[in-house]
PDB file of C-alpha atoms in Angstrom:
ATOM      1  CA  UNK T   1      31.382 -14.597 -46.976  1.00 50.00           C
ATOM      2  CA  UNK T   2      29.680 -15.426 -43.724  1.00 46.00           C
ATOM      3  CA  UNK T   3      29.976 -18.641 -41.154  1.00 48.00           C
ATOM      4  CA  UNK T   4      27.354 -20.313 -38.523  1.00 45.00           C
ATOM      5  CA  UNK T   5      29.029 -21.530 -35.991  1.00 44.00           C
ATOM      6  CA  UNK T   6      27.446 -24.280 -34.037  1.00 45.00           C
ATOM      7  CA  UNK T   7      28.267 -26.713 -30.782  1.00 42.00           C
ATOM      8  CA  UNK T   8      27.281 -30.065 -29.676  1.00 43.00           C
ATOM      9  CA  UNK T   9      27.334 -31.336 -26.462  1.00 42.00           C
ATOM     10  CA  UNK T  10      28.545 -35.195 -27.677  1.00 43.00           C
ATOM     11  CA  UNK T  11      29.322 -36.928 -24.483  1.00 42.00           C
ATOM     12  CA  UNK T  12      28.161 -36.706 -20.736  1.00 41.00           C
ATOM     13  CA  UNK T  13      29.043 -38.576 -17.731  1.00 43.00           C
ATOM     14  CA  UNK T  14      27.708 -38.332 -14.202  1.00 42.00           C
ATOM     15  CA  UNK T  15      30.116 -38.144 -11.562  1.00 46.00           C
ATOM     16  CA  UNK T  16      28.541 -37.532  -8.499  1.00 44.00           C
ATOM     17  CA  UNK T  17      26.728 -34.419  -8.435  1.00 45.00           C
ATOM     18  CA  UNK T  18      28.424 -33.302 -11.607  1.00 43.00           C
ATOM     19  CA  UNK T  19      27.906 -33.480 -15.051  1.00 43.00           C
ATOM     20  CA  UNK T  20      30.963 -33.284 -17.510  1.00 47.00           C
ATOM     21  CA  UNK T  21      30.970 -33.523 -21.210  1.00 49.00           C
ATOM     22  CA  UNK T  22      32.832 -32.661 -24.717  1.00 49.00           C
ATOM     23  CA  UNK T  23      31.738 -30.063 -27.158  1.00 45.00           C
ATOM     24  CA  UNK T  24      31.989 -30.460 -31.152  1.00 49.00           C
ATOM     25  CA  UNK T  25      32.121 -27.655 -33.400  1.00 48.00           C
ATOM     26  CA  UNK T  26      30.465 -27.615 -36.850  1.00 48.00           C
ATOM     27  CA  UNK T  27      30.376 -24.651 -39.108  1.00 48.00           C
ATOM     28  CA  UNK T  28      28.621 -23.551 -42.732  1.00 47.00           C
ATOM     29  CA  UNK T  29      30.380 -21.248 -44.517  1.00 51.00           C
ATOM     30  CA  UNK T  30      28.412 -19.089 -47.277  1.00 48.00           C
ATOM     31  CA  UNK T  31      29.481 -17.126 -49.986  1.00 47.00           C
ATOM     32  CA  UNK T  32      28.353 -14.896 -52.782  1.00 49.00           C
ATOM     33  CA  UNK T  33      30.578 -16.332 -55.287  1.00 49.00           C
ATOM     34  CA  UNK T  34      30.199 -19.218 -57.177  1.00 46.00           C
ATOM     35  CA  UNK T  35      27.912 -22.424 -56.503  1.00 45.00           C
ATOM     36  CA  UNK T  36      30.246 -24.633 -55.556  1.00 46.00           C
ATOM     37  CA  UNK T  37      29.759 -27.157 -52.494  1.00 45.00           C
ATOM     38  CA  UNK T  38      32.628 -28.990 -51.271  1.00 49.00           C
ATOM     39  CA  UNK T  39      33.153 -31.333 -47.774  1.00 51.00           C
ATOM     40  CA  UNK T  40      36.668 -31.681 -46.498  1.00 51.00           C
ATOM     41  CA  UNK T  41      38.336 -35.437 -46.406  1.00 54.00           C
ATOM     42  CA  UNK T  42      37.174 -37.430 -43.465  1.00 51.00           C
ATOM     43  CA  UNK T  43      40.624 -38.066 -42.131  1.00 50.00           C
ATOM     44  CA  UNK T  44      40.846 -33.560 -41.562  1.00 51.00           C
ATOM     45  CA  UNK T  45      39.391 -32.632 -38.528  1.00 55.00           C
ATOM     46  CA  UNK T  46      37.915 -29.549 -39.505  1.00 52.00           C
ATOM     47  CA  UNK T  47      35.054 -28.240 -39.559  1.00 53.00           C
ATOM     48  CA  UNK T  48      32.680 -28.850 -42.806  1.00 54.00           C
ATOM     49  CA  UNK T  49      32.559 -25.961 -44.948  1.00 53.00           C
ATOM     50  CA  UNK T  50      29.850 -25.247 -47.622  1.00 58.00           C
ATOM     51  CA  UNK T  51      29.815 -22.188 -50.314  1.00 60.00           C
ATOM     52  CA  UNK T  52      26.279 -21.385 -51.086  1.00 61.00           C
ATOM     53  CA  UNK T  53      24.618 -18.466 -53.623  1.00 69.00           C
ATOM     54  CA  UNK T  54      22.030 -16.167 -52.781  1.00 73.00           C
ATOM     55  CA  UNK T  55      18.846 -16.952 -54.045  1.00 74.00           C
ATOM     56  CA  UNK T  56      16.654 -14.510 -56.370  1.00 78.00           C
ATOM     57  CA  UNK T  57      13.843 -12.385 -54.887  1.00 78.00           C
ATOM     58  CA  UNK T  58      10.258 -13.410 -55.016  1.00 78.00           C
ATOM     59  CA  UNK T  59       7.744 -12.082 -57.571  1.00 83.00           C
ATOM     60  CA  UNK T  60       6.037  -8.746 -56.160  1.00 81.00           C
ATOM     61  CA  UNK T  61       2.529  -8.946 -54.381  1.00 79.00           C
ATOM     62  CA  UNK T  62      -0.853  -7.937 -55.647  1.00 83.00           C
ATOM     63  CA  UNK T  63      -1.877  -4.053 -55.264  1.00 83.00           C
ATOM     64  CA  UNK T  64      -3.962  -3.174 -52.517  1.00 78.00           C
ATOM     65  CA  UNK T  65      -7.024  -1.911 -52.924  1.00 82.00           C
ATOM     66  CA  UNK T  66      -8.020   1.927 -53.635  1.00 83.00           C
ATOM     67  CA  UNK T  67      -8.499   3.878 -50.294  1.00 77.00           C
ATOM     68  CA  UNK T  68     -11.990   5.661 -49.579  1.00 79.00           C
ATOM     69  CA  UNK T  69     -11.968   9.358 -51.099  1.00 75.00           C
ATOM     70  CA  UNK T  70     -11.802  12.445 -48.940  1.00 73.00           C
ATOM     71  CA  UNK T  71     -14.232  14.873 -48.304  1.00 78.00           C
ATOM     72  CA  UNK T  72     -14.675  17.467 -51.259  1.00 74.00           C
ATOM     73  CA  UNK T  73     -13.957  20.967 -50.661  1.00 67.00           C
ATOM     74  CA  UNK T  74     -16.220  23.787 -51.122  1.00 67.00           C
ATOM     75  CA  UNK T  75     -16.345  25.323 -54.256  1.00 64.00           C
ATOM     76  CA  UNK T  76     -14.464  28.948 -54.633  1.00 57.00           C
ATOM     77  CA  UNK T  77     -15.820  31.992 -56.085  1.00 56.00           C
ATOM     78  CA  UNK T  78     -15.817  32.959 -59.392  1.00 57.00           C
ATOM     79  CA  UNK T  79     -13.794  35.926 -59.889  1.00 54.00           C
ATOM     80  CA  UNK T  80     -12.573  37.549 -63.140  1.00 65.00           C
ATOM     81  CA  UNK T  81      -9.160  39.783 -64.014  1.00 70.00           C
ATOM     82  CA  UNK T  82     -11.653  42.805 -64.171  1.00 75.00           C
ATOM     83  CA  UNK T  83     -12.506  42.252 -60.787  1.00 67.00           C
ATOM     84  CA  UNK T  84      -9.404  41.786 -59.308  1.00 69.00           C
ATOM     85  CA  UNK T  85      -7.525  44.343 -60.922  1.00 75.00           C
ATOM     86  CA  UNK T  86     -10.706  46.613 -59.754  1.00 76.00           C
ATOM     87  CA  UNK T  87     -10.345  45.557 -56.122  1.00 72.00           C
ATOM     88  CA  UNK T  88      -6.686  46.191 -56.429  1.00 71.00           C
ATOM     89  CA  UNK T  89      -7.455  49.555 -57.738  1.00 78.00           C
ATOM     90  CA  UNK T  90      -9.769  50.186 -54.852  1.00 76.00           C
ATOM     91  CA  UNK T  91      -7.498  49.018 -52.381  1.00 76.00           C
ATOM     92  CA  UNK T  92      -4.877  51.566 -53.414  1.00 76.00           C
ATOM     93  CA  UNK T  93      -7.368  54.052 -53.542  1.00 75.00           C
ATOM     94  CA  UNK T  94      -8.466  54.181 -50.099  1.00 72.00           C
ATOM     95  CA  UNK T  95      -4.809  53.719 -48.797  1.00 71.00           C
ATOM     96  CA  UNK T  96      -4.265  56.871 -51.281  1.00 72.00           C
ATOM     97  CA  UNK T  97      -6.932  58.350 -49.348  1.00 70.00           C
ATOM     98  CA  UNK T  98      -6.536  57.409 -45.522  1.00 71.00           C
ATOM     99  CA  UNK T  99      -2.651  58.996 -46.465  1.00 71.00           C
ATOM    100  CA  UNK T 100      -3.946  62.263 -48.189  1.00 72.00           C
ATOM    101  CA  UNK T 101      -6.298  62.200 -44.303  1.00 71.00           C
ATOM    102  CA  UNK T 102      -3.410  61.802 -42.306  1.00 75.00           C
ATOM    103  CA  UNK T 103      -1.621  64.863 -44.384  1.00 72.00           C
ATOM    104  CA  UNK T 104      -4.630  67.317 -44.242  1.00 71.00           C
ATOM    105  CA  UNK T 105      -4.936  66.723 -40.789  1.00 74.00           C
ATOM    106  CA  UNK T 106      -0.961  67.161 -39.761  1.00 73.00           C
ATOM    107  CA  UNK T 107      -1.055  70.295 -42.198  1.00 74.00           C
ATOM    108  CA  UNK T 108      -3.857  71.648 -40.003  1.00 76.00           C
ATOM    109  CA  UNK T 109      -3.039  70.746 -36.818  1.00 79.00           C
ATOM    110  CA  UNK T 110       0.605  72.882 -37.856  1.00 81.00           C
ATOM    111  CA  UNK T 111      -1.963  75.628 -39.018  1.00 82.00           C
ATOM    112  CA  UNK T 112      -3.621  76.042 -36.002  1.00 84.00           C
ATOM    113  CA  UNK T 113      -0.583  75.981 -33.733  1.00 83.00           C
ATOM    114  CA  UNK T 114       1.098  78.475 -35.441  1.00 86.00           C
ATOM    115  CA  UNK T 115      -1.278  80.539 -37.274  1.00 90.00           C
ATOM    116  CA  UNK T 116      -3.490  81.163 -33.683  1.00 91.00           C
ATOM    117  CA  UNK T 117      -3.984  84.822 -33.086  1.00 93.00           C
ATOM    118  CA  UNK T 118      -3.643  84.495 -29.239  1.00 89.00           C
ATOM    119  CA  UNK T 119      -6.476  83.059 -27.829  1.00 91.00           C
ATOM    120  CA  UNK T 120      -5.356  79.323 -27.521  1.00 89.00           C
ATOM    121  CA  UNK T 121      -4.557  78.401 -24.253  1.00 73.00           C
ATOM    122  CA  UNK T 122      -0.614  77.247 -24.420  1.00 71.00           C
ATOM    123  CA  UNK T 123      -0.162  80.019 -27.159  1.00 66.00           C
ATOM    124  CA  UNK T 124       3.758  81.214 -25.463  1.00 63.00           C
ATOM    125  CA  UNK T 125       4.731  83.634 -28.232  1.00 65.00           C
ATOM    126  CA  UNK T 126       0.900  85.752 -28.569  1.00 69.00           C
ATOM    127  CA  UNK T 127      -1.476  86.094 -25.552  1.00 84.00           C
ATOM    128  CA  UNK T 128      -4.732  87.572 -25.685  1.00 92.00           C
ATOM    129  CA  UNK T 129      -5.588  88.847 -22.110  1.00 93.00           C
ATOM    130  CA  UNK T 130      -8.845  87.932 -20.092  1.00 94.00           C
ATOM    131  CA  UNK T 131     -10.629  90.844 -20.511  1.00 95.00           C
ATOM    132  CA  UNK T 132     -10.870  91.071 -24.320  1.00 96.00           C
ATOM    133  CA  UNK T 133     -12.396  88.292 -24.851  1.00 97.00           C
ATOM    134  CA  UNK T 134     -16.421  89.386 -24.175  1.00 97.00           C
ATOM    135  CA  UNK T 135     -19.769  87.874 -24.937  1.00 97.00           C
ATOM    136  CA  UNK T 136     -23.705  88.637 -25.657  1.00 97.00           C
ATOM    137  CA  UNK T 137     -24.219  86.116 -21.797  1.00 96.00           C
ATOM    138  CA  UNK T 138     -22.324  83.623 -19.893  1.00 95.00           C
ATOM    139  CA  UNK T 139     -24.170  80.651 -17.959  1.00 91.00           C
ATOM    140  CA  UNK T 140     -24.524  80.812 -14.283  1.00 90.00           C
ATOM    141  CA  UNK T 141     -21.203  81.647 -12.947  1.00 92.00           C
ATOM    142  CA  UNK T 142     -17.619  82.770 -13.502  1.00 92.00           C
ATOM    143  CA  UNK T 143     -16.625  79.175 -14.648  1.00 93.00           C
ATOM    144  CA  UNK T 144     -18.596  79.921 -17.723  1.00 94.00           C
ATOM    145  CA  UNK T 145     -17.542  83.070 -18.417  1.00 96.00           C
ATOM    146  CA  UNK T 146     -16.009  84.316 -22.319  1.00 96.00           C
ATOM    147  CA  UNK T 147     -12.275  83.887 -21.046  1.00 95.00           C
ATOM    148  CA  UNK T 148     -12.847  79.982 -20.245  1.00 95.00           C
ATOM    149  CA  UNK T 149     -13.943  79.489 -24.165  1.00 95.00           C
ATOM    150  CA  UNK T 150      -9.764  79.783 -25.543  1.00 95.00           C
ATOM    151  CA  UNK T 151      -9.574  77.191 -28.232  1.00 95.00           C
ATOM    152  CA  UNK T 152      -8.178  74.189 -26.504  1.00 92.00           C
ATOM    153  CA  UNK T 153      -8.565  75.917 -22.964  1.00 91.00           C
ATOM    154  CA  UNK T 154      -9.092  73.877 -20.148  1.00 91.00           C
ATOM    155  CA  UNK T 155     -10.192  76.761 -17.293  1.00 92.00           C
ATOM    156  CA  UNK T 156     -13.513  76.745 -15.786  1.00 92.00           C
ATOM    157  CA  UNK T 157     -15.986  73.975 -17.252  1.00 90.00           C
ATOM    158  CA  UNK T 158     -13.725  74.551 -19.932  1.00 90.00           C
ATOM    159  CA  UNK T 159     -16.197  76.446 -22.062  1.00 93.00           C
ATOM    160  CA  UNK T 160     -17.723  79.483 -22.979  1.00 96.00           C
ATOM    161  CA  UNK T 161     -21.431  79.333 -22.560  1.00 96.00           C
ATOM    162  CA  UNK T 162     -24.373  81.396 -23.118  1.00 96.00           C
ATOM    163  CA  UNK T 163     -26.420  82.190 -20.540  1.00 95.00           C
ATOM    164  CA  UNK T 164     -29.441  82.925 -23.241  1.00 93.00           C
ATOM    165  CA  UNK T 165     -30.495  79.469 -25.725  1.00 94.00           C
ATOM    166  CA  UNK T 166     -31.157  81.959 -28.841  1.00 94.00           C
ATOM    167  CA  UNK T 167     -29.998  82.425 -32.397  1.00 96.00           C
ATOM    168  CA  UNK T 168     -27.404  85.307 -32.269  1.00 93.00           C
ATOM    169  CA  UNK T 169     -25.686  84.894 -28.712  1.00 97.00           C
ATOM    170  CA  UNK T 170     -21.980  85.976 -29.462  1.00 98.00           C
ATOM    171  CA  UNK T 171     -18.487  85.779 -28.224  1.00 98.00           C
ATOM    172  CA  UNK T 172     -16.003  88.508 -29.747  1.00 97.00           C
ATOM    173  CA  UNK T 173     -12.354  89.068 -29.410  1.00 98.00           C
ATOM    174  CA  UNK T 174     -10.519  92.288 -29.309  1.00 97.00           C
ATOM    175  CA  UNK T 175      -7.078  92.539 -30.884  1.00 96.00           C
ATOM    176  CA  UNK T 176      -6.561  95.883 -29.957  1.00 96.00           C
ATOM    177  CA  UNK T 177      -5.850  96.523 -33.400  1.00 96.00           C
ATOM    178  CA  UNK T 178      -6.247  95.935 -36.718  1.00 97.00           C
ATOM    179  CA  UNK T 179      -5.240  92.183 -37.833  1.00 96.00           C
ATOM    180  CA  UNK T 180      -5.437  90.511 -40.953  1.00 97.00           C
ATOM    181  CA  UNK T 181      -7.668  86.946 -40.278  1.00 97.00           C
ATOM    182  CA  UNK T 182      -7.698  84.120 -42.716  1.00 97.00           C
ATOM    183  CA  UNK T 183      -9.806  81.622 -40.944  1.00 97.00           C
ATOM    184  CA  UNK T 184     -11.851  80.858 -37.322  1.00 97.00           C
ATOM    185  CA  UNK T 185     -11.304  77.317 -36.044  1.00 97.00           C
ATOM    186  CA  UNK T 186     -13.961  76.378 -32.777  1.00 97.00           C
ATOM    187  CA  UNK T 187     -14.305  73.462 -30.704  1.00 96.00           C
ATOM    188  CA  UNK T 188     -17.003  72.387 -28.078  1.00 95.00           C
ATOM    189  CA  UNK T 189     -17.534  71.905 -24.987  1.00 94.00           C
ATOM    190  CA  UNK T 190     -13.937  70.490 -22.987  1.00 91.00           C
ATOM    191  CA  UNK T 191     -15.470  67.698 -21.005  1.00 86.00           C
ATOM    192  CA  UNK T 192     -18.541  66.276 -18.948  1.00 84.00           C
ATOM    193  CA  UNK T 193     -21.146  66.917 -21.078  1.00 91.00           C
ATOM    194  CA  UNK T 194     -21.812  67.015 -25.039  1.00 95.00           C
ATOM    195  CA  UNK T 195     -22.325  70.305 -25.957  1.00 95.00           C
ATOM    196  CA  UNK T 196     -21.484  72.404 -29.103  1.00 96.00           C
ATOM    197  CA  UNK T 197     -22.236  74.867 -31.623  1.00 98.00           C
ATOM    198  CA  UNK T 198     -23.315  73.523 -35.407  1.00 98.00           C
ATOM    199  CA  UNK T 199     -23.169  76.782 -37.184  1.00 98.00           C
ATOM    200  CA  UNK T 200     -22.653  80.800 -36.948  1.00 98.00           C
ATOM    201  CA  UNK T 201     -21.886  83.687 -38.995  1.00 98.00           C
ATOM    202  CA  UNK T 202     -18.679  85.796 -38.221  1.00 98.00           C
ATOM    203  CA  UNK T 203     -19.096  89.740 -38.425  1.00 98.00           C
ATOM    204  CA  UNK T 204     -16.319  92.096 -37.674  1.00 98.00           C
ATOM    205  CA  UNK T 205     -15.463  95.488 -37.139  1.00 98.00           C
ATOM    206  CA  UNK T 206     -12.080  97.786 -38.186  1.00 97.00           C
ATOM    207  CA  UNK T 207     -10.260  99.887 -35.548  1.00 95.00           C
ATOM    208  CA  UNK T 208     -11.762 103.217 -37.821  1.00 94.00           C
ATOM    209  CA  UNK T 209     -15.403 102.109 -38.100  1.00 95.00           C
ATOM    210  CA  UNK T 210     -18.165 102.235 -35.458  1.00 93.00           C
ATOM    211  CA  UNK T 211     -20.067  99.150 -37.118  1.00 95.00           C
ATOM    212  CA  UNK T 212     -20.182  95.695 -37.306  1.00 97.00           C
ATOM    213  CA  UNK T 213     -20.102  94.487 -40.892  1.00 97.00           C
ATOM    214  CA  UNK T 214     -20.772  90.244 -41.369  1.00 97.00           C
ATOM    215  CA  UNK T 215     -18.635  88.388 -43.718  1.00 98.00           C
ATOM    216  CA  UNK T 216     -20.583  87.602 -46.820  1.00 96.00           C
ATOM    217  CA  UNK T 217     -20.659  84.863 -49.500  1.00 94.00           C
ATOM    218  CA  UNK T 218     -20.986  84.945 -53.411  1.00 92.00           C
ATOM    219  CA  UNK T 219     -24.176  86.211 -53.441  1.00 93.00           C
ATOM    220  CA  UNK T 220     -23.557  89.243 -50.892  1.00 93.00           C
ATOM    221  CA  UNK T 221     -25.181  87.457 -48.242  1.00 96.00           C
ATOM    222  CA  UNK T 222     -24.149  86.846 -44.296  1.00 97.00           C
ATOM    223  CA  UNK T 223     -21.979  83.002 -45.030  1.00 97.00           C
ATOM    224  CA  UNK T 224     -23.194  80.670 -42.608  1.00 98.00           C
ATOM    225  CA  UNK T 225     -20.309  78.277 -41.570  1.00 98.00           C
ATOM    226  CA  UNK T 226     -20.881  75.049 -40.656  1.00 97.00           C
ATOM    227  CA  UNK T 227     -19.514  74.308 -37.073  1.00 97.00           C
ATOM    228  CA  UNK T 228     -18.707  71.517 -35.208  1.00 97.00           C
ATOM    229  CA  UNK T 229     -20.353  67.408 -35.064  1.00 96.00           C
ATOM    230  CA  UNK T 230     -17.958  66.422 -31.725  1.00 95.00           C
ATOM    231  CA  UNK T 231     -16.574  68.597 -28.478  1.00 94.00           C
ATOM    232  CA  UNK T 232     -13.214  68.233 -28.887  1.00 92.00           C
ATOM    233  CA  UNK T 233     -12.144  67.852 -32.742  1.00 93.00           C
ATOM    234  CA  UNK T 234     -10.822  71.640 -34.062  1.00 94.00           C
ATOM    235  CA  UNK T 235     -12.823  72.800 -37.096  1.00 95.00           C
ATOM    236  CA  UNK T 236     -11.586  75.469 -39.457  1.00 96.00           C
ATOM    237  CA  UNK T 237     -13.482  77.906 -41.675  1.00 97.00           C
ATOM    238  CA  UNK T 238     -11.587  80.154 -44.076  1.00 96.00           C
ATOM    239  CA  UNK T 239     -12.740  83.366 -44.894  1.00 97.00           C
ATOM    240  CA  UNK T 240     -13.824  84.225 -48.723  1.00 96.00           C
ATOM    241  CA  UNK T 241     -10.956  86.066 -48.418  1.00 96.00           C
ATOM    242  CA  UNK T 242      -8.805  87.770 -45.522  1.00 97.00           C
ATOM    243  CA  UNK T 243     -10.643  90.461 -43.381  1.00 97.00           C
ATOM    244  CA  UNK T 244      -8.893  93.164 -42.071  1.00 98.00           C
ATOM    245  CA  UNK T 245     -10.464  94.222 -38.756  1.00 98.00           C
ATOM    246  CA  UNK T 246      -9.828  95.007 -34.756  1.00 98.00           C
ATOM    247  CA  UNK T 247     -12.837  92.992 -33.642  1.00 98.00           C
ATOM    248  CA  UNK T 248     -14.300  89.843 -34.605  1.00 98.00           C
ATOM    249  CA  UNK T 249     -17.652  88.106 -33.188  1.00 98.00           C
ATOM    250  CA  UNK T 250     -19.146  84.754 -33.576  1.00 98.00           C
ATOM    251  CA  UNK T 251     -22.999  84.880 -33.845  1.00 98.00           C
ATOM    252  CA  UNK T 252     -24.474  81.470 -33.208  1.00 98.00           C
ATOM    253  CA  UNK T 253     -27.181  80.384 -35.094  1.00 98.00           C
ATOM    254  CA  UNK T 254     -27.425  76.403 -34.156  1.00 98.00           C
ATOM    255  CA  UNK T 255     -26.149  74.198 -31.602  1.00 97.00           C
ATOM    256  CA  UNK T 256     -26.339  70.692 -30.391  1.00 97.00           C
ATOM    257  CA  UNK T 257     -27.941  70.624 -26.554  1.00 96.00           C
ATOM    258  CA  UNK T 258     -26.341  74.259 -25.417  1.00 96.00           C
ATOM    259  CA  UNK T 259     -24.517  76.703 -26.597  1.00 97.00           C
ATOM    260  CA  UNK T 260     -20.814  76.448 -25.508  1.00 96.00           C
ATOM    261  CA  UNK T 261     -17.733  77.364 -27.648  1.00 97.00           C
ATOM    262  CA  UNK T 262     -14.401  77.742 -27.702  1.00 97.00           C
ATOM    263  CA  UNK T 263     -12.435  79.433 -30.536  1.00 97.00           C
ATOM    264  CA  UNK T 264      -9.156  81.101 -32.062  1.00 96.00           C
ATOM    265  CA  UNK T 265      -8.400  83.259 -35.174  1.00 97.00           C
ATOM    266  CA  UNK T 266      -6.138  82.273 -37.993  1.00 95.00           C
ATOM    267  CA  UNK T 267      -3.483  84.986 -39.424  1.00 93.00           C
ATOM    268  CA  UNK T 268      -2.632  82.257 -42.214  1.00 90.00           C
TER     269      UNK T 268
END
């Protein structure tokens, strides 16, 4: 139930510069129940009361009219199950792939760290001296010289290199005795300028023989082994099979602007 209050001012009188009057108090009372309306005898003087019901809601407006369409998307492409699962497949492939990469390169970057003969140049545990490392020609000056071209070796220009641009300039190591060598691994030239060697044969000679013999392939032929495409990434070649020998030599045959090498043997 609810109640509206209101005054009236009935009565004013002036009285100098005043103004005084009586208020009068009506109210309407409303309420949810029932429908009755009822005044109060005249001789009360209370206020009229009234007892209303709430009326019923209005019928519902007309819909509004349809809003503009939006702008149509492009269309997608068709694609089957047998191409997805194919892309899927492929997918999973090269991840197989770019893993098995990351493998064969840790397994021989372990190879070559521990399976160097000597001639690297932060090899602790097996050091091959200076002077047994000789060559066919060095370029221009000690900084050039067969010592400098240690695989990963840093002396010098960092390099060995030929003082001679023909087929068949070497570089040979002597291990002062007979080793067993699985592989060679080479690398280019250490810095400022591009330089490497693209392929060579590998000939050796045993502590009881006066003669250099070359490693042959299959067919009884001097193997060629491909070298390097960069300066500073390690490539290895393995041997047919493991060569017994004192002293090995790298004869270049190719090479990409000069001929500068550096190198180590593998005993695994």
């Amino acid at each position: 139930m609810w109640k509206l209050v209101m005054f009236f001012f009935v009565a004013a009188t002036a009285n100098g510069n005043s103004i005084s009057g009586d208020f009068k108090t009506c109210s309407l009372q409303c309420s949810n129940e029932g429908d009755e309306v009822s005044d109060p005898p005249a001789s009360e003087n209370i206020p009229r009361t009234r007892t209303l019901l709430r009326g019923k809601s209005g019928p519902s407006g007309e819909k509004g009219a349809r809003g503009d369409g939006g702008i149509k998307g492009q269309q997608g492409v068709s694609c089957n199950r047998s191409e997805i699962d194919q892309l899927h497949n492929r997918i999973a492939q090269l991840e197989s792939e770019s893993s098995i990469d990351r493998m064969k390169s840790f397994s021989q970057s372990l190879t070559v760290k521990y399976c160097g003969v000597g001639l690297q140049l932060h090899d602790k545990f097996r050091k091959i001296e200076n002077s047994q490392i000789t060559a066919s020609s060095y370029c221009c000056n000690s900084d050039h010289a067969p010592y400098h071209g240690r695989l990963f070796g840093e002396t010098g220009r960092g390099l060995w290199a030929a003082n001679v641009l023909e087929a068949n300039q070497w570089i040979q190591v002597d291990l002062l005795d007979d080793q067993t060598i699985h592989a060679v691994v080479t690398q280019g030239r250490q810095r400022e300028r591009e330089q490497w060697v693209t392929s060579y044969t590998v000939s050796y000679k045993p502590q009881s023989s006066n003669q250099f013999r070359p490693i042959v392939d299959d067919s009884g032929e001097a193997k060629v082994f491909q070298g390097n495409e960069d300066k500073n990434t390690p490539v290895i070649n393995k041997f047919p099979h493991p060569i017994r020998a004192r002293y090995f030599r790298i004869n270049v045959l190719t090479w990409h602007l000069y001929i500068s090498l550096r190198f180590d043997l593998l005993t695994c």
